[in-house]
């Protein structure tokens, strides 16, 4: 029996939201000035920003978010792709195409060989980081499914980091994931509002709010120190979700001394065979952009992940308000990188651009596409990572690593035009490395890559 958690204080969230409604421009500007110290802001301040509607102040919020992202992370944008290993599921989440009662869905769990083929297909596109995802069906996708998949992919490909997004597990299972070399463990609470959670998850293991919200605690206890959180935007009032998610982060800080490595911002999409006829709490683009910027300034040291649920032009716009990781070329059906099946998708994707196309756009926006996994290989994870990030030092590593992994990609996968554009970006990015020694070292390593050396 799992105990009812008390770290998401709904009464407090409602009271913060009530107080947050009354603010004046000066107060908002003071909050934004404080945010620029890159030490985060408190929940009262977040609540106030969540009510911003004034265009002038919103632009000041976006400027602050951009300033913080550039200062902490440099210009890099990390790229990855999801790899769906199964769409079989015993739950019935009303919003999801994989839900058990969706009889229209073509169900499929990939064999190990098929999983490796998918990973190879992504590797051929130039990917180095994958996110394994599937439905929740203990008979098909238990912990062994993941550890076998990780073993096989690490052995058969040059994929350097495998993150996993999966249903809650026991501490023992998380220890197995850790042993097999998991990168980040990701799980979305979907909604922090208990009543809504109950409606959206009527049956199955996922019906238990407390078992799900304590999943990350168990992952930490098992020694996984990079974790990712998220709320599915559109299920309930977004202002409540943002505060709920930040309370969740504060709980980790208090109990484990470290916040989450990433926050994802999934927004509800149409799903074939989903049971929701409309989005219960529609989140407009304007509000979505505000949410991303607020997360960036509230928890500056946490990566923010944007998926292909969002439209291409909008994704490009969001890069400037604090997104630090982005998926590209994604498919949401198991086996999707080998063959399409629109009756096996979890939800509809909005941005269908390929990885090279996405890289081109990132370059055009003045950012550096990164395939960096150096933090993990050099043990800058969890608390360690946060120390660097909080001291504002992480870009000292991110910028050179982004440059080097981008260069590898350009040499190994890019066509003539992307390579030319990329080389120009690299030259500019080198100039932005403040530390002379680090710049010289990076130039020497670029030379080695040119000669064929790989990390
Ligand atoms: N089955 C596991 C679980 O529920 O935690 C693994 C992740 S599930 C395949 C991936 C995530 O997709 C869910 O946590 C949910 O937030 C999101 N999702 C489900 N249906 C969606 C939809 N219609 N639009 C956008 N995101 C959706
Ligand atoms: Fe299954 Fe996850 Fe979809 Fe829920 S969100 S139906 S648990 S795959």
Coordinates of C-alpha atoms and ligand atoms in Angstrom, one line a residue:
X1 CA 0.0 0.0 0.0
X2 CA 1.5 3.3 -1.0
X3 CA 0.9 6.3 1.3
X4 CA -0.8 9.5 0.2
X5 CA 1.8 12.0 -0.6
X6 CA 1.6 15.5 0.9
X7 CA 4.2 17.5 -1.0
X8 CA 1.8 18.7 -3.7
X9 CA -0.3 21.1 -1.6
X10 CA -3.3 21.9 -3.6
X11 CA -4.7 24.5 -1.1
X12 CA -1.4 26.4 -1.2
X13 CA -1.4 26.3 -5.0
X14 CA -4.9 27.8 -5.1
X15 CA -4.0 30.4 -2.6
X16 CA -0.9 31.4 -4.5
X17 CA -3.0 31.7 -7.7
X18 CA -5.5 33.9 -5.9
X19 CA -2.7 36.2 -4.6
X20 CA -0.9 36.2 -8.0
X21 CA -3.8 37.9 -9.7
X22 CA -3.0 41.3 -8.2
X23 CA 0.3 42.6 -9.4
X24 CA 1.6 45.9 -10.8
X25 CA 4.2 46.4 -13.6
X26 CA 6.9 47.5 -11.2
X27 CA 6.5 44.3 -9.2
X28 CA 6.8 42.2 -12.4
X29 CA 9.9 44.1 -13.4
X30 CA 11.5 43.5 -10.0
X31 CA 10.8 39.8 -10.4
X32 CA 12.4 39.8 -13.8
X33 CA 15.4 41.7 -12.6
X34 CA 15.9 39.1 -9.8
X35 CA 15.5 36.3 -12.3
X36 CA 18.5 37.6 -14.2
X37 CA 20.7 36.5 -11.3
X38 CA 20.1 33.0 -12.5
X39 CA 19.2 31.7 -9.0
X40 CA 15.5 31.0 -9.8
X41 CA 12.4 32.6 -8.4
X42 CA 10.0 31.5 -5.7
X43 CA 6.4 30.1 -6.1
X44 CA 4.8 33.5 -5.2
X45 CA 6.7 35.2 -8.0
X46 CA 6.0 32.4 -10.4
X47 CA 2.2 32.7 -9.7
X48 CA 2.4 36.4 -10.5
X49 CA 4.2 35.8 -13.9
X50 CA 1.6 33.2 -14.8
X51 CA -1.0 36.0 -15.0
X52 CA 1.0 38.1 -17.4
X53 CA -1.0 39.2 -20.5
X54 CA 0.5 42.6 -21.3
X55 CA 2.6 42.3 -24.5
X56 CA 5.3 44.6 -23.3
X57 CA 5.9 42.7 -20.1
X58 CA 5.6 39.4 -21.8
X59 CA 8.5 40.5 -24.2
X60 CA 10.5 41.4 -21.1
X61 CA 9.8 37.9 -19.7
X62 CA 11.0 36.3 -23.0
X63 CA 14.2 38.5 -23.0
X64 CA 15.0 37.4 -19.4
X65 CA 14.4 33.8 -20.3
X66 CA 16.7 34.1 -23.3
X67 CA 19.4 35.9 -21.3
X68 CA 19.3 33.1 -18.7
X69 CA 19.4 30.2 -21.2
X70 CA 22.3 31.8 -23.1
X71 CA 24.2 32.5 -19.9
X72 CA 23.9 29.1 -18.3
X73 CA 23.9 26.8 -21.3
X74 CA 25.6 28.8 -24.1
X75 CA 24.1 28.5 -27.6
X76 CA 23.7 24.8 -27.8
X77 CA 20.5 22.9 -28.5
X78 CA 20.7 19.2 -27.8
X79 CA 19.0 16.9 -30.3
X80 CA 17.4 13.5 -29.7
X81 CA 14.7 11.1 -31.0
X82 CA 12.2 8.9 -29.3
X83 CA 12.2 5.2 -30.0
X84 CA 8.8 3.5 -29.4
X85 CA 9.4 -0.1 -28.5
X86 CA 5.7 -1.1 -27.9
X87 CA 2.2 0.3 -28.0
X88 CA 0.6 -2.4 -25.9
X89 CA -0.9 -1.0 -22.7
X90 CA -3.1 -2.1 -19.9
X91 CA -4.1 1.4 -18.9
X92 CA -6.8 3.5 -20.3
X93 CA -5.6 7.1 -20.1
X94 CA -8.4 9.0 -21.9
X95 CA -6.1 11.2 -23.9
X96 CA -3.8 8.5 -25.4
X97 CA -4.0 6.5 -28.6
X98 CA -2.3 3.5 -26.9
X99 CA -5.0 3.2 -24.3
X100 CA -6.3 -0.3 -23.8
X101 CA -9.8 0.2 -25.1
X102 CA -8.6 1.6 -28.4
X103 CA -9.6 -1.3 -30.6
X104 CA -8.5 0.6 -33.8
X105 CA -4.9 0.5 -32.9
X106 CA -2.5 -2.0 -34.5
X107 CA -0.7 -3.4 -31.5
X108 CA 3.0 -4.3 -31.6
X109 CA 5.9 -4.9 -29.3
X110 CA 9.2 -4.9 -31.1
X111 CA 11.6 -7.8 -30.8
X112 CA 15.2 -7.0 -29.7
X113 CA 16.3 -7.3 -33.3
X114 CA 13.6 -4.8 -34.4
X115 CA 14.6 -2.4 -31.6
X116 CA 18.2 -2.5 -32.8
X117 CA 17.1 -1.9 -36.4
X118 CA 15.2 1.2 -35.2
X119 CA 18.2 2.4 -33.3
X120 CA 20.4 1.8 -36.4
X121 CA 17.9 3.8 -38.5
X122 CA 18.2 6.7 -36.1
X123 CA 21.9 6.4 -36.0
X124 CA 22.0 6.6 -39.8
X125 CA 20.2 9.9 -39.5
X126 CA 23.0 11.1 -37.2
X127 CA 21.4 10.7 -33.8
X128 CA 23.5 9.9 -30.8
X129 CA 20.8 10.1 -28.0
X130 CA 17.6 8.1 -27.9
X131 CA 14.6 8.0 -25.6
X132 CA 13.0 4.6 -25.3
X133 CA 9.3 4.8 -24.7
X134 CA 6.4 2.3 -24.6
X135 CA 3.0 1.6 -23.1
X136 CA 2.6 -0.1 -19.7
X137 CA 2.1 -3.8 -19.9
X138 CA 4.1 -5.8 -17.4
X139 CA 3.8 -9.0 -19.5
X140 CA 5.4 -7.3 -22.5
X141 CA 7.5 -4.4 -21.4
X142 CA 8.9 -5.1 -17.9
X143 CA 12.3 -4.0 -16.7
X144 CA 14.1 -6.7 -18.7
X145 CA 12.6 -5.4 -21.9
X146 CA 14.4 -2.1 -21.2
X147 CA 17.7 -3.5 -20.0
X148 CA 18.0 -6.0 -22.9
X149 CA 17.1 -3.1 -25.3
X150 CA 19.8 -0.9 -23.8
X151 CA 22.5 -3.7 -23.8
X152 CA 21.7 -4.5 -27.5
X153 CA 21.6 -0.9 -28.7
X154 CA 24.8 0.1 -26.8
X155 CA 26.6 -3.0 -28.3
X156 CA 25.3 -2.7 -31.9
X157 CA 25.4 1.1 -32.5
X158 CA 27.3 4.3 -31.7
X159 CA 24.3 5.6 -29.8
X160 CA 25.9 7.1 -26.7
X161 CA 23.1 7.9 -24.4
X162 CA 19.8 6.1 -23.9
X163 CA 17.1 7.8 -21.8
X164 CA 14.0 6.0 -20.8
X165 CA 10.4 7.2 -20.4
X166 CA 8.4 4.5 -18.7
X167 CA 5.7 3.7 -16.2
X168 CA 6.6 3.7 -12.4
X169 CA 8.8 0.8 -11.2
X170 CA 10.1 -0.5 -7.9
X171 CA 13.5 0.5 -6.4
X172 CA 14.9 -2.9 -7.4
X173 CA 13.9 -2.4 -11.1
X174 CA 15.3 1.1 -11.2
X175 CA 18.6 -0.4 -9.9
X176 CA 18.6 -2.7 -12.9
X177 CA 18.1 0.3 -15.3
X178 CA 21.0 2.1 -13.6
X179 CA 23.2 -1.0 -14.0
X180 CA 22.4 -1.2 -17.7
X181 CA 23.5 2.4 -18.2
X182 CA 20.3 4.5 -18.3
X183 CA 20.8 8.2 -19.0
X184 CA 17.8 10.1 -17.8
X185 CA 14.7 8.5 -16.4
X186 CA 11.6 10.4 -17.5
X187 CA 8.1 10.2 -16.3
X188 CA 5.3 12.8 -16.6
X189 CA 2.8 13.1 -13.8
X190 CA 0.3 14.2 -16.5
X191 CA -1.7 16.3 -14.1
X192 CA -0.8 17.4 -10.5
X193 CA -4.5 17.9 -9.8
X194 CA -5.8 14.8 -8.0
X195 CA -9.4 15.0 -9.1
X196 CA -8.5 15.5 -12.7
X197 CA -5.9 12.7 -12.5
X198 CA -8.6 10.3 -11.3
X199 CA -10.9 11.2 -14.2
X200 CA -8.2 10.9 -16.8
X201 CA -6.8 7.6 -15.5
X202 CA -9.9 5.5 -14.7
X203 CA -8.4 2.0 -14.5
X204 CA -5.1 0.1 -14.5
X205 CA -1.9 0.6 -12.6
X206 CA -1.8 4.2 -13.7
X207 CA -5.0 5.0 -11.8
X208 CA -2.8 5.4 -8.6
X209 CA -1.7 9.0 -8.4
X210 CA 0.6 8.3 -5.4
X211 CA 2.4 5.4 -7.0
X212 CA 3.2 7.6 -10.0
X213 CA 4.2 10.7 -8.2
X214 CA 6.6 8.8 -6.0
X215 CA 8.3 7.0 -9.0
X216 CA 11.1 9.5 -9.2
X217 CA 11.8 9.2 -5.4
X218 CA 12.3 5.5 -6.0
X219 CA 14.5 6.2 -9.0
X220 CA 16.7 8.5 -6.8
X221 CA 16.8 5.9 -4.1
X222 CA 18.1 3.4 -6.7
X223 CA 20.9 5.7 -7.6
X224 CA 19.5 7.2 -10.8
X225 CA 20.4 10.9 -10.4
X226 CA 19.2 12.3 -13.7
X227 CA 15.4 12.4 -13.8
X228 CA 12.9 14.2 -16.0
X229 CA 9.4 15.5 -15.1
X230 CA 6.5 16.9 -17.0
X231 CA 2.8 17.7 -17.0
X232 CA 0.6 17.0 -20.0
X233 CA -0.7 20.5 -20.8
X234 CA -4.4 20.7 -21.6
X235 CA -5.8 18.4 -19.0
X236 CA -6.2 21.0 -16.3
X237 CA -5.6 24.7 -15.6
X238 CA -2.0 25.3 -16.8
X239 CA -1.3 27.7 -13.9
X240 CA -2.0 25.0 -11.4
X241 CA 0.2 22.5 -13.3
X242 CA 3.2 24.8 -13.4
X243 CA 3.0 25.4 -9.7
X244 CA 2.4 21.7 -9.0
X245 CA 5.4 20.7 -11.1
X246 CA 7.6 23.2 -9.4
X247 CA 6.5 21.9 -6.0
X248 CA 7.4 18.5 -7.2
X249 CA 10.9 19.8 -8.0
X250 CA 11.2 21.5 -4.6
X251 CA 10.4 18.1 -3.0
X252 CA 13.4 16.5 -4.8
X253 CA 15.6 19.4 -3.7
X254 CA 14.6 19.0 -0.1
X255 CA 14.8 15.2 0.0
X256 CA 17.7 14.4 -2.4
X257 CA 19.5 17.7 -2.6
X258 CA 19.0 17.9 -6.4
X259 CA 16.3 19.0 -8.8
X260 CA 15.2 17.3 -12.0
X261 CA 17.6 17.2 -14.9
X262 CA 14.9 18.1 -17.4
X263 CA 11.3 19.4 -17.6
X264 CA 9.2 18.5 -20.6
X265 CA 6.3 20.5 -21.8
X266 CA 4.0 18.1 -23.7
X267 CA 0.8 19.7 -24.9
X268 CA -2.2 17.6 -25.7
X269 CA -2.6 16.4 -29.3
X270 CA -5.3 14.6 -31.2
X271 CA -4.9 10.8 -30.8
X272 CA -6.6 8.3 -33.1
X273 CA -8.9 6.3 -30.8
X274 CA -8.4 8.7 -27.9
X275 CA -11.5 9.1 -25.6
X276 CA -11.3 12.9 -25.2
X277 CA -13.6 14.7 -27.6
X278 CA -12.0 18.0 -26.9
X279 CA -9.1 19.5 -25.0
X280 CA -10.4 20.0 -21.4
X281 CA -8.3 23.1 -20.7
X282 CA -7.0 24.5 -24.0
X283 CA -3.5 26.1 -23.7
X284 CA -3.0 28.8 -26.4
X285 CA 0.4 29.4 -28.1
X286 CA 0.7 32.6 -26.2
X287 CA 0.3 30.8 -22.8
X288 CA 2.5 27.9 -23.9
X289 CA 5.4 30.3 -24.7
X290 CA 4.8 32.0 -21.4
X291 CA 5.0 28.6 -19.6
X292 CA 8.3 27.8 -21.3
X293 CA 9.8 31.1 -20.3
X294 CA 8.6 30.9 -16.7
X295 CA 10.1 27.4 -16.3
X296 CA 13.4 28.7 -17.7
X297 CA 13.7 31.5 -15.2
X298 CA 12.1 29.6 -12.2
X299 CA 14.6 26.6 -12.5
X300 CA 17.4 28.0 -14.6
X301 CA 19.7 25.0 -14.2
X302 CA 17.1 22.5 -15.5
X303 CA 17.0 21.5 -19.2
X304 CA 13.7 22.1 -21.0
X305 CA 12.6 19.6 -23.6
X306 CA 10.4 20.4 -26.6
X307 CA 8.9 17.6 -28.7
X308 CA 7.5 17.4 -32.2
X309 CA 4.0 17.8 -30.7
X310 CA 4.5 21.5 -31.6
X311 CA 4.4 23.0 -35.1
X312 CA 7.6 23.7 -36.9
X313 CA 7.4 27.6 -36.9
X314 CA 6.3 27.6 -33.2
X315 CA 9.2 25.3 -32.2
X316 CA 11.6 27.7 -33.9
X317 CA 10.2 30.6 -32.0
X318 CA 10.4 28.7 -28.7
X319 CA 14.1 28.1 -29.1
X320 CA 14.7 31.7 -28.1
X321 CA 12.8 31.5 -24.8
X322 CA 14.8 28.8 -23.1
X323 CA 14.4 25.4 -24.8
X324 CA 17.6 23.4 -24.4
X325 CA 16.7 20.0 -25.9
X326 CA 14.5 19.2 -28.9
X327 CA 13.5 16.0 -30.6
X328 CA 13.7 15.7 -34.4
X329 CA 12.5 13.4 -37.1
X330 CA 10.3 11.6 -34.6
X331 CA 7.8 8.8 -35.1
X332 CA 5.4 7.7 -32.4
X333 CA 4.6 4.2 -33.6
X334 CA 6.8 1.1 -32.8
X335 CA 8.9 0.3 -35.8
X336 CA 8.1 3.8 -37.3
X337 CA 11.7 4.5 -38.5
X338 CA 11.5 1.4 -40.7
X339 CA 7.9 1.6 -41.9
X340 CA 5.0 4.0 -41.3
X341 CA 1.7 2.8 -39.8
X342 CA -0.7 5.6 -39.0
X343 CA -2.9 3.1 -37.1
X344 CA -0.2 2.5 -34.6
X345 CA 0.7 6.1 -33.5
X346 CA 0.4 7.4 -30.0
X347 CA -0.7 10.9 -31.1
X348 CA -0.3 13.1 -34.2
X349 CA 3.0 14.8 -34.7
X350 CA 3.1 18.4 -35.9
X351 CA 6.7 18.9 -36.9
X352 CA 7.8 16.4 -39.5
X353 CA 11.1 17.9 -40.4
X354 CA 14.1 15.5 -40.6
X355 CA 17.1 15.8 -38.3
X356 CA 19.3 17.6 -40.9
X357 CA 16.5 20.0 -41.7
X358 CA 16.1 20.8 -38.0
X359 CA 19.8 21.2 -37.6
X360 CA 19.7 23.7 -40.5
X361 CA 17.0 25.7 -38.8
X362 CA 18.9 25.7 -35.4
X363 CA 21.9 27.1 -37.2
X364 CA 19.9 29.8 -39.0
X365 CA 18.5 30.9 -35.6
X366 CA 22.1 31.3 -34.4
X367 CA 22.2 28.2 -32.2
X368 CA 24.5 25.2 -32.3
X369 CA 23.0 21.7 -32.8
X370 CA 24.5 19.5 -30.1
X371 CA 24.7 15.7 -29.8
X372 CA 26.6 16.1 -26.6
X373 CA 26.8 13.3 -24.0
X374 CA 30.0 14.4 -22.4
X375 CA 28.4 15.3 -19.1
X376 CA 27.4 11.8 -18.5
X377 CA 30.6 10.2 -19.5
X378 CA 32.5 12.6 -17.3
X379 CA 30.2 12.0 -14.4
X380 CA 28.7 15.5 -14.4
X381 CA 25.2 14.1 -13.6
X382 CA 22.7 14.8 -10.8
X383 CA 24.1 16.8 -8.0
X384 CA 27.4 17.2 -9.7
X385 CA 25.8 18.6 -12.8
X386 CA 23.7 21.0 -10.7
X387 CA 26.8 22.4 -9.0
X388 CA 28.3 23.3 -12.4
X389 CA 25.1 24.5 -13.7
X390 CA 24.2 26.6 -10.7
X391 CA 27.6 28.2 -10.6
X392 CA 26.9 29.2 -14.2
X393 CA 29.8 27.1 -15.4
X394 CA 28.0 24.5 -17.5
X395 CA 28.4 26.5 -20.7
X396 CA 32.1 26.2 -20.3
X397 CA 31.7 22.6 -21.1
X398 CA 28.5 22.7 -23.2
X399 CA 29.8 25.1 -25.8
X400 CA 33.0 23.1 -26.6
X401 CA 31.1 19.8 -26.4
X402 CA 28.4 21.1 -28.7
X403 CA 30.9 22.3 -31.2
X404 CA 32.8 19.0 -31.2
X405 CA 29.8 16.7 -31.5
X406 CA 28.3 19.0 -34.2
X407 CA 31.5 18.8 -36.1
X408 CA 31.4 15.0 -35.9
X409 CA 27.9 15.0 -37.3
X410 CA 28.8 17.4 -40.1
X411 CA 31.8 15.2 -41.1
X412 CA 29.8 11.9 -40.9
X413 CA 26.3 12.8 -42.1
X414 CA 25.8 16.2 -43.5
X415 CA 25.4 17.3 -47.1
X416 CA 27.5 20.0 -48.7
X417 CA 25.1 22.9 -47.8
X418 CA 24.6 22.0 -44.2
X419 CA 28.3 21.4 -43.8
X420 CA 29.1 24.9 -45.1
X421 CA 26.5 26.5 -42.8
X422 CA 27.7 24.4 -39.9
X423 CA 31.4 25.4 -40.4
X424 CA 30.4 29.1 -40.2
X425 CA 28.5 28.5 -37.0
X426 CA 31.4 26.6 -35.5
X427 CA 33.8 29.5 -36.2
X428 CA 31.4 32.0 -34.5
X429 CA 30.9 29.6 -31.6
X430 CA 34.6 29.3 -31.1
X431 CA 34.9 33.0 -30.6
X432 CA 32.3 32.8 -27.9
X433 CA 34.4 30.6 -25.7
X434 CA 35.8 33.0 -23.1
X435 CA 38.5 30.8 -21.7
X436 CA 41.6 31.0 -24.0
X437 CA 42.9 27.6 -23.0
X438 CA 39.5 25.9 -23.6
X439 CA 39.3 27.6 -27.0
X440 CA 42.8 26.3 -28.0
X441 CA 41.9 22.8 -26.8
X442 CA 38.7 22.8 -28.7
X443 CA 40.4 23.9 -31.9
X444 CA 43.0 21.1 -31.5
X445 CA 40.2 18.6 -31.0
X446 CA 38.3 19.9 -34.1
X447 CA 41.5 19.2 -36.0
X448 CA 41.6 15.6 -34.7
X449 CA 38.0 15.1 -35.8
X450 CA 38.8 16.4 -39.2
X451 CA 41.5 13.7 -39.4
X452 CA 39.0 11.0 -38.5
X453 CA 39.2 10.7 -34.7
X454 CA 35.9 10.1 -33.0
X455 CA 35.0 10.5 -29.3
Ligands
LIG1 N1 3.2 4.7 -20.9 C1 4.2 5.4 -20.1 C2 3.5 6.4 -19.3 O1 2.3 6.6 -19.5 O2 4.2 7.0 -18.4 C3 5.3 5.9 -21.0 C4 5.0 7.2 -21.6 S1 3.7 7.6 -22.7 C5 4.0 6.5 -24.1 C6 4.3 9.1 -23.2 C7 3.6 10.4 -22.7 O3 2.9 10.8 -23.8 C8 2.6 10.3 -21.6 O4 3.2 10.4 -20.4 C9 1.7 11.5 -21.9 O5 2.1 12.6 -21.2 C10 2.0 11.8 -23.4 N2 0.8 11.6 -24.2 C11 -0.1 10.7 -24.2 N3 -1.2 11.0 -25.1 C12 -0.9 12.2 -25.6 C13 -1.5 13.0 -26.6 N4 -2.7 12.7 -27.1 N5 -1.0 14.2 -26.9 C14 0.2 14.5 -26.4 N6 0.9 13.8 -25.5 C15 0.4 12.6 -25.1
LIG2 FE1 -0.6 3.7 -21.8 FE2 1.2 5.7 -21.2 FE3 -0.7 5.9 -23.1 FE4 -1.5 5.9 -20.6 S1 -0.1 7.4 -21.6 S2 -2.4 4.8 -22.3 S3 0.0 4.5 -19.8 S4 1.0 4.5 -23.1

